[in-house]
XYZ file of C-alpha atoms in Angstrom:
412
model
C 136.607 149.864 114.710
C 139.724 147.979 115.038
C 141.912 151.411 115.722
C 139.254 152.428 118.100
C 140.103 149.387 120.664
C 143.623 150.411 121.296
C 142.643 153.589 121.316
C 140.437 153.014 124.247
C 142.508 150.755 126.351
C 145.212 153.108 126.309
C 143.279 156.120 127.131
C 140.352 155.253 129.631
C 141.280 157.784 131.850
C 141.350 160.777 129.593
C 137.664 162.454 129.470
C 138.397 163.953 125.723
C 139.029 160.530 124.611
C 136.157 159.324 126.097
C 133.737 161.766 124.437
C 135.508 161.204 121.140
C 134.709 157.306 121.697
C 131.143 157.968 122.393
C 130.725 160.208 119.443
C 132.418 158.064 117.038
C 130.240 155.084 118.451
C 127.186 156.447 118.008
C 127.486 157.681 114.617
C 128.600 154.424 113.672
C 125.480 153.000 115.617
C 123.299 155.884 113.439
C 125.318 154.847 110.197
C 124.426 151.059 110.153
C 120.932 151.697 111.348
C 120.292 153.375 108.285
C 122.006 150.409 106.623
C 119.019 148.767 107.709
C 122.144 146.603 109.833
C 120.133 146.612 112.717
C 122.375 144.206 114.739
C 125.834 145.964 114.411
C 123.808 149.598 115.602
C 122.734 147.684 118.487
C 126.078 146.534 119.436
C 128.147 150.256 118.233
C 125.876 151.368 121.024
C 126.479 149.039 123.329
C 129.995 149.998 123.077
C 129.394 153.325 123.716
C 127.426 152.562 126.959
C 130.221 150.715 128.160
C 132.146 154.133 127.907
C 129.413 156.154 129.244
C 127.144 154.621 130.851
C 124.418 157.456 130.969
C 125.024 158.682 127.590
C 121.366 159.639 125.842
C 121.651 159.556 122.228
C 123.253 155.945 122.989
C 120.710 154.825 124.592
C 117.951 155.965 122.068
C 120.347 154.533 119.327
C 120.333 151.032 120.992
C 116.794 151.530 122.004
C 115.829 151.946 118.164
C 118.005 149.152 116.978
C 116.019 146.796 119.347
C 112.815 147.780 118.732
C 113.332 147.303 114.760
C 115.140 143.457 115.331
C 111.629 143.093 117.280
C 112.860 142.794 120.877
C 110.036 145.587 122.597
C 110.672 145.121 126.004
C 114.636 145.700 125.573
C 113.489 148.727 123.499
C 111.245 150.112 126.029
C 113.853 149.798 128.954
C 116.768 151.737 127.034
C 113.835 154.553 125.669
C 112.132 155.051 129.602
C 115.853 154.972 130.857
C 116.827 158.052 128.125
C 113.823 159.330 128.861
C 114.332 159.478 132.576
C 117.807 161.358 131.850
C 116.428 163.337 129.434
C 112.848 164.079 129.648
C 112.962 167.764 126.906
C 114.798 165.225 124.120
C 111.907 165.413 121.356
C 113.324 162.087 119.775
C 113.103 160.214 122.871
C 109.742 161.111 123.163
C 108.400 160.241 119.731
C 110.087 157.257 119.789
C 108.556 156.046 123.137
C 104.857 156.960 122.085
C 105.981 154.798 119.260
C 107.294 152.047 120.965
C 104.386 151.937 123.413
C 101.345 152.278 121.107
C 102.924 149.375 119.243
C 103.063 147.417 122.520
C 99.431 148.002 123.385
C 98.580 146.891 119.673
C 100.557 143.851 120.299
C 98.975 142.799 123.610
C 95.848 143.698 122.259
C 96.024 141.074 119.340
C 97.377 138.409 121.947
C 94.599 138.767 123.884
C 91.788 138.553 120.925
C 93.780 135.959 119.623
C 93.526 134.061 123.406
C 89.731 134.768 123.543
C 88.875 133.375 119.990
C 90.614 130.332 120.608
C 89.120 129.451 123.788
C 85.554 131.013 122.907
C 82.614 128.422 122.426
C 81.398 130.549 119.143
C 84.341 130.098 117.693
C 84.487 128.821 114.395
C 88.210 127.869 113.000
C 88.558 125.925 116.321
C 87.138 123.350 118.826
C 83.542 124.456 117.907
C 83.909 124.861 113.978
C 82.300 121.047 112.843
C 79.764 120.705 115.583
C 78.315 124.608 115.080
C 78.532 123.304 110.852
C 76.006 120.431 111.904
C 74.220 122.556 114.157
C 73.537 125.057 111.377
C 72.832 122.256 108.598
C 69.880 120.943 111.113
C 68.215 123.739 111.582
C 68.219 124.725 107.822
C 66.516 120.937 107.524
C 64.249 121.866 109.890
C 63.081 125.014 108.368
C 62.998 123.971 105.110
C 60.418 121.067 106.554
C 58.336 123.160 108.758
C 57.912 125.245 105.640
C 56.713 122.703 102.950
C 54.611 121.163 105.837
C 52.872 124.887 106.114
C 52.866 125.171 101.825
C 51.002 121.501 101.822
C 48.386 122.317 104.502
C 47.551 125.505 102.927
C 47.169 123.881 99.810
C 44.786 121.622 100.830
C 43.176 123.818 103.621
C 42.408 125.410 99.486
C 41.265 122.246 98.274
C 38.992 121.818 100.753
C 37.307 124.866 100.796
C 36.516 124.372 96.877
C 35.088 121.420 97.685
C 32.994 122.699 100.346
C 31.630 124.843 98.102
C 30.803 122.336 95.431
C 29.446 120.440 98.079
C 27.018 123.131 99.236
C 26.205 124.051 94.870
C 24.870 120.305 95.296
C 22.786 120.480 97.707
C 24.802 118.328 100.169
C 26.618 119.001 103.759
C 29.524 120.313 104.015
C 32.674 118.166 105.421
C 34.858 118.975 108.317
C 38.604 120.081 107.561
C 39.818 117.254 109.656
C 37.189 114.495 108.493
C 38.257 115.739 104.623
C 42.139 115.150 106.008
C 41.895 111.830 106.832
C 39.990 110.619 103.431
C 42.745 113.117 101.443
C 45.295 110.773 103.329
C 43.766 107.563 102.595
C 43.364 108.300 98.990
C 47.033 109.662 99.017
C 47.959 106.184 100.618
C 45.562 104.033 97.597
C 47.156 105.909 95.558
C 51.282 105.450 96.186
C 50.235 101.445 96.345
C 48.495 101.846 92.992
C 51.950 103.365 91.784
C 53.939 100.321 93.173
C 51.889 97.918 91.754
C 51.885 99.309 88.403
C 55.728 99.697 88.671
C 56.380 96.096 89.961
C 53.930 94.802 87.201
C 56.179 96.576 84.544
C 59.131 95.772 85.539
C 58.079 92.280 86.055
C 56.578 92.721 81.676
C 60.216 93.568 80.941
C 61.829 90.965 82.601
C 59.973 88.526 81.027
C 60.847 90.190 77.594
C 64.532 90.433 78.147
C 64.559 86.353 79.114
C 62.048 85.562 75.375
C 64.654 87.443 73.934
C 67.628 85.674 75.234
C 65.679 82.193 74.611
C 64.893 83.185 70.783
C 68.567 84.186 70.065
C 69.795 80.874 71.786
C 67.327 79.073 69.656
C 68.382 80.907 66.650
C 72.062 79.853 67.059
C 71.295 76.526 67.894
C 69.311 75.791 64.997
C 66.811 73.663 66.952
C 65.042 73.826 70.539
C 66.829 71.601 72.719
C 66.715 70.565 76.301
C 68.545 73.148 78.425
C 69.988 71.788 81.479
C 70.377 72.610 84.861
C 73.538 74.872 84.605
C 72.120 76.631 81.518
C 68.641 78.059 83.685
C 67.761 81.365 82.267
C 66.571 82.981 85.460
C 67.619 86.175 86.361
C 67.332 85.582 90.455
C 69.471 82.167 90.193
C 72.754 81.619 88.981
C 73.374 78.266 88.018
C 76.184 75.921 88.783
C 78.525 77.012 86.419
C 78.464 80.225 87.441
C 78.229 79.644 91.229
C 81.600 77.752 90.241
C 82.887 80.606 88.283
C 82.072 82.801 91.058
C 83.989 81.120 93.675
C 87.096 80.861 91.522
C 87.133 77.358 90.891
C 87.209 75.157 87.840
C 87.560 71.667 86.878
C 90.303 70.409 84.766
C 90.619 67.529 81.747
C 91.847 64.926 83.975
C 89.124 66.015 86.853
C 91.031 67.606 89.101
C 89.910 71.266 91.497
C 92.095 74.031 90.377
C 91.937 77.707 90.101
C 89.646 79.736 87.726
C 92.888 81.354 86.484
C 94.707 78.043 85.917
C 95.507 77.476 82.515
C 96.108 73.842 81.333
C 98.577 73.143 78.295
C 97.909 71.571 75.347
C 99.084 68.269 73.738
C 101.792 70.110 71.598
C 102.954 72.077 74.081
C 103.922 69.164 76.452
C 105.437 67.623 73.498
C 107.912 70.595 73.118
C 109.147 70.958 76.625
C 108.930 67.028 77.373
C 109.305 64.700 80.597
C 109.584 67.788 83.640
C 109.266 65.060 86.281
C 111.839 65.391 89.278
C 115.254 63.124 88.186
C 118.169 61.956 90.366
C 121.206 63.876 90.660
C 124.073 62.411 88.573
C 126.272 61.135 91.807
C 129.234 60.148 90.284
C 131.201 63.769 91.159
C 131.258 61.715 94.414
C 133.146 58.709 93.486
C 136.829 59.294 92.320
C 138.829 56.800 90.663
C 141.483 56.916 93.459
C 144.557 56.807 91.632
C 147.808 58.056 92.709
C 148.636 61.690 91.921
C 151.983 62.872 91.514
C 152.723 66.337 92.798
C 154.671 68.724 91.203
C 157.794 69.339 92.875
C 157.613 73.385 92.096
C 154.601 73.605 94.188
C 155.774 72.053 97.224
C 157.653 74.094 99.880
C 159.482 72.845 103.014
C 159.943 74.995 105.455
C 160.509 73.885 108.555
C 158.389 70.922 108.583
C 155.147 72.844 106.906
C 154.366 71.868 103.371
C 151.536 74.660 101.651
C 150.396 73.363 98.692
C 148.062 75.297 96.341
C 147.415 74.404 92.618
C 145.843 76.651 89.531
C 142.225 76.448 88.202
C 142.825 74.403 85.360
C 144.684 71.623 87.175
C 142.954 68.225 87.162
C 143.107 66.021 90.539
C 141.304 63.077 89.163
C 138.602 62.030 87.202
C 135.525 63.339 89.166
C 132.857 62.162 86.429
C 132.187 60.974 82.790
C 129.318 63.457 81.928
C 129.251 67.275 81.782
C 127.240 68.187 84.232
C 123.916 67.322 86.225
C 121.048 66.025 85.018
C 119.377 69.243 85.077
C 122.299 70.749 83.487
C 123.627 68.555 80.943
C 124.758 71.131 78.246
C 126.835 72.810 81.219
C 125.774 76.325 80.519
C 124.600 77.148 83.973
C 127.235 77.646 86.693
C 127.103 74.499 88.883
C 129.639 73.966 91.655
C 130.270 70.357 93.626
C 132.182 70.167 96.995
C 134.735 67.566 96.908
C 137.580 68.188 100.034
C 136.994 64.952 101.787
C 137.748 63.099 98.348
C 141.065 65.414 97.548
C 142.264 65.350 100.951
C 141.888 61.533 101.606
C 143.974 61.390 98.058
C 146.333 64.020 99.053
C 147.131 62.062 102.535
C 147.906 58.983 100.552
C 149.890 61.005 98.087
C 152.144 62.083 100.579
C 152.476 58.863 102.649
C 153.319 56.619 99.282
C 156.098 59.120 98.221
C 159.805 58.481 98.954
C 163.324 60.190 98.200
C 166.552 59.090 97.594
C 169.517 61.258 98.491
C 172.884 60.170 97.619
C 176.063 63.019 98.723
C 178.770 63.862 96.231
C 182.564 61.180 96.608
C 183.841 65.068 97.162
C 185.276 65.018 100.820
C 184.422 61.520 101.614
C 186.887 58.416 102.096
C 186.189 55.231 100.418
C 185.086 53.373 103.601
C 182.513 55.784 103.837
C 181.439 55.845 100.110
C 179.277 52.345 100.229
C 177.257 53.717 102.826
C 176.309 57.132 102.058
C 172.751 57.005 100.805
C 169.451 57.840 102.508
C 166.156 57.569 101.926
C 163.465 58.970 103.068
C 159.989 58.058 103.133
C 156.573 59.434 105.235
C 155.788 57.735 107.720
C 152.172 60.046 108.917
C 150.365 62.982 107.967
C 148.976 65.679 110.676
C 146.528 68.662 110.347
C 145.489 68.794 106.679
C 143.165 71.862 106.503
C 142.160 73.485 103.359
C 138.928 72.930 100.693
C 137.965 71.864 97.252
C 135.563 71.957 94.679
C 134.474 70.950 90.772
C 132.704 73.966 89.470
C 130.972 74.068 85.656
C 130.865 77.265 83.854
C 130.587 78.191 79.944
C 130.696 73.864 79.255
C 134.269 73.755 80.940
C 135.294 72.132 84.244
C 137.506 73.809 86.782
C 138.926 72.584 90.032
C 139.510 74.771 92.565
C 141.545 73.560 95.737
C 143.789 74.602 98.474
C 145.343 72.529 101.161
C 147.792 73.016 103.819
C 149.866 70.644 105.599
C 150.850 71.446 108.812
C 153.112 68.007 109.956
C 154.985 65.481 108.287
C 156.479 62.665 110.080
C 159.358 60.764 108.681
């Protein structure tokens, strides 16, 4: 296709060229149809239209390309519109009658589709649960109508045998409906019979199951003794301890309320983990010693007044405290950490302000009236904006002190 496009821009004016651009169009269009490439046919045509506008077998190739990507009403206007041009084309014509019986199928299932779903019989729908109901009522309803009908016939039966026997005696015979009324009072003497006797039994075995529980209680007791009130064998009442049990609650050695679930420990126990009460914090990270600390001369760095100072993990600023750790962590296995940057930098401050330094010049250069008066000294005279942090933390049983500081004026 890509030598066809020059092809045609070059030569729209020439007919041949145009029929030759048709032609190879619409076999291309035929070509990739039967590649089951329904989109490029579609578009080959296209093409070809755009040459000839009124060209036929373009229009029944496009026309057939839409109908099988499923767009019918594109289908139908290209088919009516070859039709129109062409009405003796044989393929045109079969392929309408196609087209448009498929059409009426389709708006034939829309519309049955529309009309079951807003139909009141409908069952997949709105109506499906309540018609189920419906249904399952008036099964229940036949199915008692017809037992009702089964039992009076029975005993319209039952009462003609006993009219009979009635009349073999010698006696009158009994209306249906006078009979009906005694057959329902004897039905009713009877059910209350059947409760009583069923209450009575179950009252027999009650009262076996509790001489049963009593003789195996006396059996592992070895004697009869008084039961007391939370040990009543009555099946209706539960006694105290279980009321207690029920609600969850249960009293404990030294008196107390607790939980059910609660489980108190036992005198060796308490011996192996010991005193758990709550113990003061060891305070003495808090209270240095306050000594003087000389600073390394390698760390410190004057530049134009500033002073940073920062010092190594392992350095020690003072002696922070006598034990190992807390009192909750004495053996110094858990990682414990202490803030201490008001103590360093109140130490720092008076670090600085105590130091001094002497600075003498070489005799190189100088006369001797000047030699006798040539040293300085230099001493601090106040400390400005200290900022920076510090802290003691314990790890693995090993101190570490951790600080940086930074010195932003010195006057002196």
């Amino acid at each position: 296709t890509h030598l066809l496009k020059p092809l045609n821009k070059s030569n729209t004016g020439d007919e041949q060229v145009k029929s030759l651009l048709v032609t190879l169009y619409t076999n291309l269009s035929m070509a990739t149809y039967q590649q089951e490439k329904h989109s490029y046919s579609k578009d080959f045509a296209s093409k070809a239209l755009e040459v000839d506008s009124n060209n036929v077998k373009a229009l029944y190739r496009r026309g057939v390309a839409c109908r099988a990507l499923g767009n019918l009403e594109s289908a139908k206007d290209d088919l009516k519109r070859a039709y129109g041009l062409d009405s003796a084309n044989a393929a045109v014509k079969r392929e309408l009658a196609l087209l448009m019986k498929e059409l009426a199928n389709q708006k034939a299932k829309e519309k049955a589709r529309l009309a079951k779903a807003f139909s009141k019989k409908s069952s997949s729908l709105l109506y499906s649960d309540k018609e189920e109901e419906e249904a399952r009522k008036e099964r229940e309803r036949k199915e008692k109508e017809m037992a009702e009908k089964n039992k009076l016939d029975e005993w319209k039966k039952d009462w003609e045998d006993e009219c009979v026997e009635r009349l073999s005696k010698g006696e009158e015979a009994i209306s249906f409906e006078d009979w009906e009324k005694e057959r329902k009072k004897k039905e009713e003497e009877e059910e209350k019979e059947r409760q009583r006797k069923k209450k009575m039994e179950e009252e027999r075995k009650k009262e076996e199951r509790r001489k049963a529980r009593e003789q195996a209680r006396a059996n592992s007791s070895g004697s009869s003794k008084n039961k007391s009130d939370d040990e009543d064998d009555s099946d209706e009442e539960l006694t105290e301890k279980e009321l207690a049990m029920l609600r969850g609650y249960k009293k404990t050695s030294d008196g107390r309320t607790t939980s059910y679930f609660t489980r108190e420990q036992t005198e060796d126990e308490k011996k192996l983990i010991g005193c758990i009460a709550p113990k003061r914090l060891n305070s003495a990270a808090n209270s240095g010693s306050g000594d003087s600390c000389t600073l390394p001369s390698s760390e410190k760095e004057f530049e134009n007044g500033n002073m940073t100072m920062s010092y190594g993990a392992e350095n020690s600023i003072g002696n922070m405290t006598s034990s190992v750790g807390s009192a909750w962590n004495k053996s110094g296995t858990t990682w414990e950490e202490k803030d201490t940057t008001d103590w360093c930098k109140s130490c720092l401050v008076e670090c600085l302000r105590s130091s001094t330094h002497v600075y003498t010049p070489s005799a190189k250069g100088c006369s001797n009236s000047d030699s006798s008066t040539s040293t300085y000294i230099a001493s601090v005279k106040k400390v400005e904006n200290v900022t920076g942090d510090a802290s003691v933390a314990l790890a693995g049983g090993k101190k570490r002190y951790i600080y940086d500081f930074h010195v932003g004026k010195l006057r002196y």
